[in-house]
Amino acid sequence: MTDGITRMAEAWARVEAWLCEYAPASAALLRSPAGEEEIAALEEEIGLRLPPVLRAWYRLHDGAIGSWPQDSIEEWAVAGWLPMHRTWLRLEEVKRLYLTQVQDWEREPGLIPIACNPGDGWYGLYLDAREGEPTYGNLGTWAVDQESEPLPGGTDGWPLADWLEATAAALEERRCLRMPDGTENIHETPVLNRGGLDWVDARTGVEDGMRRLTDL
């Protein structure tokens, strides 16, 4: 587990350095680190202990601005800087969305939402916190209108450290995201958008205000 934390921290440092250099509007949305007391309070309220790698990620930043419509952002496009056009949930929103999913949507407990569509909370990514499960510590997808499932589907999920490493490599090498089996996911291609980072389907081309990384 220590290796996973180290790899996560190193991969995140690469992602954040890239954001600061090329997508400052997205980098500016990152919040201050979450304190141990804040993390412990969340765990008590939801009745779960965060996997160590996820706890370590939140010790770097308490998510980002853009996970809730009341956030003040001039360009919402710059908030979807994680793959799949997701934004990193702050702990307050982790609690709200987790309780909504378990209590109102009647979803299985233990799948912690960590990212969502900017501002809506209807679609996103979770991290499996069910200790003892083969999917523990791995990513999956959730949505209001369908059941949660590991990412990629039909697997045990994508470890957070591996996913951040793949994200960092896609940014640094100016290409689409590569899945765990090495295949290229053209649906997840990074572009610059109004001073921030966004992810688009390479087949549809870029919209006004967007710029391909290969043009840097």
PDB file of C-alpha atoms in Angstrom:
ATOM      1  CA  MET A   1       0.000   0.000   0.000  1.00  0.00           C
ATOM      2  CA  THR A   2       2.916   2.345   0.728  1.00  0.00           C
ATOM      3  CA  ASP A   3       4.074   1.814  -2.851  1.00  0.00           C
ATOM      4  CA  GLY A   4       0.619   2.803  -4.103  1.00  0.00           C
ATOM      5  CA  ILE A   5       0.689   5.996  -2.043  1.00  0.00           C
ATOM      6  CA  THR A   6       4.161   6.904  -3.319  1.00  0.00           C
ATOM      7  CA  ARG A   7       3.193   6.227  -6.937  1.00  0.00           C
ATOM      8  CA  MET A   8      -0.026   8.211  -6.535  1.00  0.00           C
ATOM      9  CA  ALA A   9       1.841  11.197  -5.094  1.00  0.00           C
ATOM     10  CA  GLU A  10       4.452  11.112  -7.855  1.00  0.00           C
ATOM     11  CA  ALA A  11       1.816  10.792 -10.583  1.00  0.00           C
ATOM     12  CA  TRP A  12      -0.266  13.592  -9.090  1.00  0.00           C
ATOM     13  CA  ALA A  13       2.788  15.852  -8.911  1.00  0.00           C
ATOM     14  CA  ARG A  14       3.222  15.336 -12.657  1.00  0.00           C
ATOM     15  CA  VAL A  15      -0.441  16.135 -13.345  1.00  0.00           C
ATOM     16  CA  GLU A  16      -0.414  19.234 -11.175  1.00  0.00           C
ATOM     17  CA  ALA A  17       2.852  20.490 -12.667  1.00  0.00           C
ATOM     18  CA  TRP A  18       1.354  20.091 -16.135  1.00  0.00           C
ATOM     19  CA  LEU A  19      -1.797  21.958 -15.132  1.00  0.00           C
ATOM     20  CA  CYS A  20       0.219  24.818 -13.663  1.00  0.00           C
ATOM     21  CA  GLU A  21       2.278  25.183 -16.836  1.00  0.00           C
ATOM     22  CA  TYR A  22      -0.311  24.645 -19.572  1.00  0.00           C
ATOM     23  CA  ALA A  23      -3.781  24.910 -17.993  1.00  0.00           C
ATOM     24  CA  PRO A  24      -3.538  27.519 -15.197  1.00  0.00           C
ATOM     25  CA  ALA A  25      -7.301  28.152 -15.193  1.00  0.00           C
ATOM     26  CA  SER A  26      -7.853  24.538 -14.131  1.00  0.00           C
ATOM     27  CA  ALA A  27      -4.913  24.526 -11.703  1.00  0.00           C
ATOM     28  CA  ALA A  28      -6.405  27.566  -9.968  1.00  0.00           C
ATOM     29  CA  LEU A  29      -9.470  25.511  -8.998  1.00  0.00           C
ATOM     30  CA  LEU A  30      -7.494  23.157  -6.743  1.00  0.00           C
ATOM     31  CA  ARG A  31      -8.331  23.636  -3.076  1.00  0.00           C
ATOM     32  CA  SER A  32      -6.068  23.616  -0.018  1.00  0.00           C
ATOM     33  CA  PRO A  33      -5.068  20.230   1.480  1.00  0.00           C
ATOM     34  CA  ALA A  34      -7.630  18.420   3.611  1.00  0.00           C
ATOM     35  CA  GLY A  35      -6.614  18.008   7.239  1.00  0.00           C
ATOM     36  CA  GLU A  36      -6.588  14.721   9.099  1.00  0.00           C
ATOM     37  CA  GLU A  37      -9.470  15.916  11.280  1.00  0.00           C
ATOM     38  CA  GLU A  38     -11.571  16.747   8.216  1.00  0.00           C
ATOM     39  CA  ILE A  39     -10.936  13.310   6.699  1.00  0.00           C
ATOM     40  CA  ALA A  40     -11.708  11.578  10.000  1.00  0.00           C
ATOM     41  CA  ALA A  41     -14.955  13.570  10.319  1.00  0.00           C
ATOM     42  CA  LEU A  42     -16.034  12.450   6.853  1.00  0.00           C
ATOM     43  CA  GLU A  43     -15.250   8.818   7.668  1.00  0.00           C
ATOM     44  CA  GLU A  44     -17.328   9.001  10.834  1.00  0.00           C
ATOM     45  CA  GLU A  45     -20.284  10.603   9.050  1.00  0.00           C
ATOM     46  CA  ILE A  46     -20.414   8.066   6.224  1.00  0.00           C
ATOM     47  CA  GLY A  47     -19.347   5.087   8.342  1.00  0.00           C
ATOM     48  CA  LEU A  48     -16.414   4.125   6.135  1.00  0.00           C
ATOM     49  CA  ARG A  49     -12.652   4.412   6.259  1.00  0.00           C
ATOM     50  CA  LEU A  50     -11.153   5.832   3.073  1.00  0.00           C
ATOM     51  CA  PRO A  51      -8.597   3.585   1.366  1.00  0.00           C
ATOM     52  CA  PRO A  52      -5.077   4.811   2.282  1.00  0.00           C
ATOM     53  CA  VAL A  53      -4.261   5.982  -1.262  1.00  0.00           C
ATOM     54  CA  LEU A  54      -7.431   8.081  -1.367  1.00  0.00           C
ATOM     55  CA  ARG A  55      -6.709   9.534   2.089  1.00  0.00           C
ATOM     56  CA  ALA A  56      -3.236  10.506   0.841  1.00  0.00           C
ATOM     57  CA  TRP A  57      -4.707  12.156  -2.279  1.00  0.00           C
ATOM     58  CA  TYR A  58      -6.973  14.329  -0.159  1.00  0.00           C
ATOM     59  CA  ARG A  59      -4.041  15.282   2.030  1.00  0.00           C
ATOM     60  CA  LEU A  60      -2.656  16.970  -1.098  1.00  0.00           C
ATOM     61  CA  HIS A  61      -5.859  18.883  -1.948  1.00  0.00           C
ATOM     62  CA  ASP A  62      -9.425  18.883  -0.704  1.00  0.00           C
ATOM     63  CA  GLY A  63     -10.667  18.377  -4.237  1.00  0.00           C
ATOM     64  CA  ALA A  64     -11.379  21.334  -6.478  1.00  0.00           C
ATOM     65  CA  ILE A  65     -13.818  24.170  -6.995  1.00  0.00           C
ATOM     66  CA  GLY A  66     -16.438  23.227  -9.552  1.00  0.00           C
ATOM     67  CA  SER A  67     -18.176  20.235  -8.015  1.00  0.00           C
ATOM     68  CA  TRP A  68     -21.276  22.168  -7.032  1.00  0.00           C
ATOM     69  CA  PRO A  69     -23.391  24.711  -8.998  1.00  0.00           C
ATOM     70  CA  GLN A  70     -23.028  27.360  -6.315  1.00  0.00           C
ATOM     71  CA  ASP A  71     -19.300  27.559  -6.985  1.00  0.00           C
ATOM     72  CA  SER A  72     -18.377  30.744  -8.802  1.00  0.00           C
ATOM     73  CA  ILE A  73     -16.525  29.883 -11.999  1.00  0.00           C
ATOM     74  CA  GLU A  74     -16.370  32.101 -15.069  1.00  0.00           C
ATOM     75  CA  GLU A  75     -15.798  29.200 -17.449  1.00  0.00           C
ATOM     76  CA  TRP A  76     -17.275  25.868 -16.380  1.00  0.00           C
ATOM     77  CA  ALA A  77     -15.384  24.233 -19.247  1.00  0.00           C
ATOM     78  CA  VAL A  78     -12.128  24.487 -17.273  1.00  0.00           C
ATOM     79  CA  ALA A  79     -13.608  22.543 -14.332  1.00  0.00           C
ATOM     80  CA  GLY A  80     -13.777  19.217 -16.176  1.00  0.00           C
ATOM     81  CA  TRP A  81     -10.026  18.678 -16.150  1.00  0.00           C
ATOM     82  CA  LEU A  82     -10.028  15.020 -15.108  1.00  0.00           C
ATOM     83  CA  PRO A  83     -10.609  12.332 -17.780  1.00  0.00           C
ATOM     84  CA  MET A  84     -14.267  11.911 -18.789  1.00  0.00           C
ATOM     85  CA  HIS A  85     -14.672  15.673 -18.175  1.00  0.00           C
ATOM     86  CA  ARG A  86     -14.900  15.146 -14.418  1.00  0.00           C
ATOM     87  CA  THR A  87     -13.962  17.402 -11.528  1.00  0.00           C
ATOM     88  CA  TRP A  88     -12.446  16.288  -8.215  1.00  0.00           C
ATOM     89  CA  LEU A  89     -14.996  16.353  -5.385  1.00  0.00           C
ATOM     90  CA  ARG A  90     -14.182  18.156  -2.178  1.00  0.00           C
ATOM     91  CA  LEU A  91     -14.894  16.230   1.044  1.00  0.00           C
ATOM     92  CA  GLU A  92     -18.126  18.129   1.686  1.00  0.00           C
ATOM     93  CA  GLU A  93     -19.453  16.945  -1.660  1.00  0.00           C
ATOM     94  CA  VAL A  94     -18.140  13.396  -1.135  1.00  0.00           C
ATOM     95  CA  LYS A  95     -20.356  13.190   1.956  1.00  0.00           C
ATOM     96  CA  ARG A  96     -23.392  14.742   0.290  1.00  0.00           C
ATOM     97  CA  LEU A  97     -23.241  12.559  -2.809  1.00  0.00           C
ATOM     98  CA  TYR A  98     -22.397   9.363  -0.915  1.00  0.00           C
ATOM     99  CA  LEU A  99     -25.374   9.761   1.415  1.00  0.00           C
ATOM    100  CA  THR A 100     -27.616  10.653  -1.531  1.00  0.00           C
ATOM    101  CA  GLN A 101     -26.574   7.553  -3.431  1.00  0.00           C
ATOM    102  CA  VAL A 102     -26.878   5.147  -0.491  1.00  0.00           C
ATOM    103  CA  GLN A 103     -30.021   6.584   1.104  1.00  0.00           C
ATOM    104  CA  ASP A 104     -31.994   8.033  -1.808  1.00  0.00           C
ATOM    105  CA  TRP A 105     -30.762   6.010  -4.764  1.00  0.00           C
ATOM    106  CA  GLU A 106     -30.466   2.842  -2.635  1.00  0.00           C
ATOM    107  CA  ARG A 107     -27.026   2.029  -4.029  1.00  0.00           C
ATOM    108  CA  GLU A 108     -24.669  -0.468  -2.436  1.00  0.00           C
ATOM    109  CA  PRO A 109     -22.664   1.055   0.447  1.00  0.00           C
ATOM    110  CA  GLY A 110     -18.896   1.325   0.167  1.00  0.00           C
ATOM    111  CA  LEU A 111     -18.481   3.013  -3.223  1.00  0.00           C
ATOM    112  CA  ILE A 112     -17.193   6.509  -2.463  1.00  0.00           C
ATOM    113  CA  PRO A 113     -17.859   9.201  -5.100  1.00  0.00           C
ATOM    114  CA  ILE A 114     -14.653  11.134  -5.774  1.00  0.00           C
ATOM    115  CA  ALA A 115     -15.388  12.964  -9.054  1.00  0.00           C
ATOM    116  CA  CYS A 116     -18.429  14.185 -10.954  1.00  0.00           C
ATOM    117  CA  ASN A 117     -19.574  16.159 -13.948  1.00  0.00           C
ATOM    118  CA  PRO A 118     -18.834  19.812 -13.148  1.00  0.00           C
ATOM    119  CA  GLY A 119     -21.724  21.265 -11.208  1.00  0.00           C
ATOM    120  CA  ASP A 120     -24.383  18.564 -11.523  1.00  0.00           C
ATOM    121  CA  GLY A 121     -23.534  15.447  -9.492  1.00  0.00           C
ATOM    122  CA  TRP A 122     -25.433  13.054 -11.757  1.00  0.00           C
ATOM    123  CA  TYR A 123     -22.454  11.210 -13.247  1.00  0.00           C
ATOM    124  CA  GLY A 124     -18.988  10.523 -11.933  1.00  0.00           C
ATOM    125  CA  LEU A 125     -16.279   8.255 -10.601  1.00  0.00           C
ATOM    126  CA  TYR A 126     -16.139   6.317  -7.340  1.00  0.00           C
ATOM    127  CA  LEU A 127     -13.387   4.557  -5.389  1.00  0.00           C
ATOM    128  CA  ASP A 128     -14.250   1.186  -3.876  1.00  0.00           C
ATOM    129  CA  ALA A 129     -13.814   1.259  -0.081  1.00  0.00           C
ATOM    130  CA  ARG A 130     -15.157  -2.248   0.616  1.00  0.00           C
ATOM    131  CA  GLU A 131     -12.244  -3.929   2.349  1.00  0.00           C
ATOM    132  CA  GLY A 132     -11.717  -7.544   1.335  1.00  0.00           C
ATOM    133  CA  GLU A 133     -13.257  -7.112  -2.108  1.00  0.00           C
ATOM    134  CA  PRO A 134     -11.031  -7.670  -5.192  1.00  0.00           C
ATOM    135  CA  THR A 135     -12.116  -4.213  -6.368  1.00  0.00           C
ATOM    136  CA  TYR A 136     -10.990  -2.487  -3.154  1.00  0.00           C
ATOM    137  CA  GLY A 137      -9.169   0.782  -3.837  1.00  0.00           C
ATOM    138  CA  ASN A 138     -10.088   0.762  -7.509  1.00  0.00           C
ATOM    139  CA  LEU A 139     -12.084   3.194  -9.626  1.00  0.00           C
ATOM    140  CA  GLY A 140     -15.515   2.730 -11.129  1.00  0.00           C
ATOM    141  CA  THR A 141     -18.284   4.836 -12.660  1.00  0.00           C
ATOM    142  CA  TRP A 142     -21.630   5.882 -11.187  1.00  0.00           C
ATOM    143  CA  ALA A 143     -24.671   7.573 -12.694  1.00  0.00           C
ATOM    144  CA  VAL A 144     -28.122   8.539 -11.543  1.00  0.00           C
ATOM    145  CA  ASP A 145     -29.805   6.424 -14.233  1.00  0.00           C
ATOM    146  CA  GLN A 146     -27.708   3.239 -14.166  1.00  0.00           C
ATOM    147  CA  GLU A 147     -25.952   0.928 -11.746  1.00  0.00           C
ATOM    148  CA  SER A 148     -22.370   1.586 -10.695  1.00  0.00           C
ATOM    149  CA  GLU A 149     -19.684  -0.566 -12.286  1.00  0.00           C
ATOM    150  CA  PRO A 150     -15.887  -0.871 -12.252  1.00  0.00           C
ATOM    151  CA  LEU A 151     -13.817   1.136 -14.720  1.00  0.00           C
ATOM    152  CA  PRO A 152     -13.197  -0.336 -17.273  1.00  0.00           C
ATOM    153  CA  GLY A 153     -16.381  -2.420 -17.270  1.00  0.00           C
ATOM    154  CA  GLY A 154     -15.913  -6.150 -16.799  1.00  0.00           C
ATOM    155  CA  THR A 155     -12.700  -5.727 -14.772  1.00  0.00           C
ATOM    156  CA  ASP A 156     -11.791  -5.285 -11.107  1.00  0.00           C
ATOM    157  CA  GLY A 157     -11.430  -1.560 -11.705  1.00  0.00           C
ATOM    158  CA  TRP A 158      -8.532   0.847 -12.139  1.00  0.00           C
ATOM    159  CA  PRO A 159      -6.260   1.558  -9.132  1.00  0.00           C
ATOM    160  CA  LEU A 160      -6.089   5.285  -8.403  1.00  0.00           C
ATOM    161  CA  ALA A 161      -2.291   5.433  -8.697  1.00  0.00           C
ATOM    162  CA  ASP A 162      -2.395   3.664 -12.082  1.00  0.00           C
ATOM    163  CA  TRP A 163      -5.135   5.965 -13.351  1.00  0.00           C
ATOM    164  CA  LEU A 164      -3.221   9.093 -12.348  1.00  0.00           C
ATOM    165  CA  GLU A 165      -0.065   7.709 -13.982  1.00  0.00           C
ATOM    166  CA  ALA A 166      -2.027   7.117 -17.194  1.00  0.00           C
ATOM    167  CA  THR A 167      -3.463  10.627 -16.987  1.00  0.00           C
ATOM    168  CA  ALA A 168      -0.033  12.185 -16.470  1.00  0.00           C
ATOM    169  CA  ALA A 169       1.420  10.237 -19.399  1.00  0.00           C
ATOM    170  CA  ALA A 170      -1.439  11.316 -21.702  1.00  0.00           C
ATOM    171  CA  LEU A 171      -0.803  14.967 -20.851  1.00  0.00           C
ATOM    172  CA  GLU A 172       2.984  14.809 -21.091  1.00  0.00           C
ATOM    173  CA  GLU A 173       2.936  12.817 -24.333  1.00  0.00           C
ATOM    174  CA  ARG A 174       0.071  14.891 -25.782  1.00  0.00           C
ATOM    175  CA  ARG A 175      -2.113  11.926 -26.683  1.00  0.00           C
ATOM    176  CA  CYS A 176      -5.320  10.204 -25.667  1.00  0.00           C
ATOM    177  CA  LEU A 177      -5.681   8.215 -22.460  1.00  0.00           C
ATOM    178  CA  ARG A 178      -4.482   4.608 -22.587  1.00  0.00           C
ATOM    179  CA  MET A 179      -6.571   2.014 -20.807  1.00  0.00           C
ATOM    180  CA  PRO A 180      -5.051  -0.569 -18.420  1.00  0.00           C
ATOM    181  CA  ASP A 181      -4.718  -3.094 -21.265  1.00  0.00           C
ATOM    182  CA  GLY A 182      -2.769  -0.563 -23.338  1.00  0.00           C
ATOM    183  CA  THR A 183      -5.506   0.265 -25.832  1.00  0.00           C
ATOM    184  CA  GLU A 184      -5.960   3.913 -26.747  1.00  0.00           C
ATOM    185  CA  ASN A 185      -9.214   5.539 -25.671  1.00  0.00           C
ATOM    186  CA  ILE A 186      -9.809   8.171 -28.331  1.00  0.00           C
ATOM    187  CA  HIS A 187     -12.926   9.270 -26.450  1.00  0.00           C
ATOM    188  CA  GLU A 188     -10.600  10.695 -23.799  1.00  0.00           C
ATOM    189  CA  THR A 189      -8.264  13.075 -25.592  1.00  0.00           C
ATOM    190  CA  PRO A 190      -6.901  16.090 -23.668  1.00  0.00           C
ATOM    191  CA  VAL A 191      -7.257  19.570 -25.142  1.00  0.00           C
ATOM    192  CA  LEU A 192      -6.724  23.094 -23.879  1.00  0.00           C
ATOM    193  CA  ASN A 193      -9.974  24.984 -23.411  1.00  0.00           C
ATOM    194  CA  ARG A 194     -10.135  28.654 -22.390  1.00  0.00           C
ATOM    195  CA  GLY A 195      -6.949  28.460 -20.376  1.00  0.00           C
ATOM    196  CA  GLY A 196      -7.833  25.132 -18.783  1.00  0.00           C
ATOM    197  CA  LEU A 197      -7.800  21.409 -19.490  1.00  0.00           C
ATOM    198  CA  ASP A 198     -10.690  19.468 -21.007  1.00  0.00           C
ATOM    199  CA  TRP A 199     -11.155  15.975 -22.502  1.00  0.00           C
ATOM    200  CA  VAL A 200     -12.929  15.345 -25.818  1.00  0.00           C
ATOM    201  CA  ASP A 201     -13.584  12.607 -28.355  1.00  0.00           C
ATOM    202  CA  ALA A 202     -10.792  12.860 -30.939  1.00  0.00           C
ATOM    203  CA  ARG A 203     -13.225  11.923 -33.716  1.00  0.00           C
ATOM    204  CA  THR A 204     -15.380  15.018 -33.239  1.00  0.00           C
ATOM    205  CA  GLY A 205     -12.557  17.523 -33.518  1.00  0.00           C
ATOM    206  CA  VAL A 206     -12.097  20.597 -31.378  1.00  0.00           C
ATOM    207  CA  GLU A 207     -14.697  23.282 -30.767  1.00  0.00           C
ATOM    208  CA  ASP A 208     -14.221  27.047 -30.757  1.00  0.00           C
ATOM    209  CA  GLY A 209     -11.840  28.065 -27.997  1.00  0.00           C
ATOM    210  CA  MET A 210     -10.163  24.648 -27.837  1.00  0.00           C
ATOM    211  CA  ARG A 211      -6.597  23.822 -28.808  1.00  0.00           C
ATOM    212  CA  ARG A 212      -5.014  20.420 -29.431  1.00  0.00           C
ATOM    213  CA  LEU A 213      -2.000  19.552 -27.283  1.00  0.00           C
ATOM    214  CA  THR A 214      -0.132  18.561 -30.433  1.00  0.00           C
ATOM    215  CA  ASP A 215      -0.295  22.257 -31.430  1.00  0.00           C
ATOM    216  CA  LEU A 216       1.681  23.355 -28.367  1.00  0.00           C
TER     217      LEU A 216
END
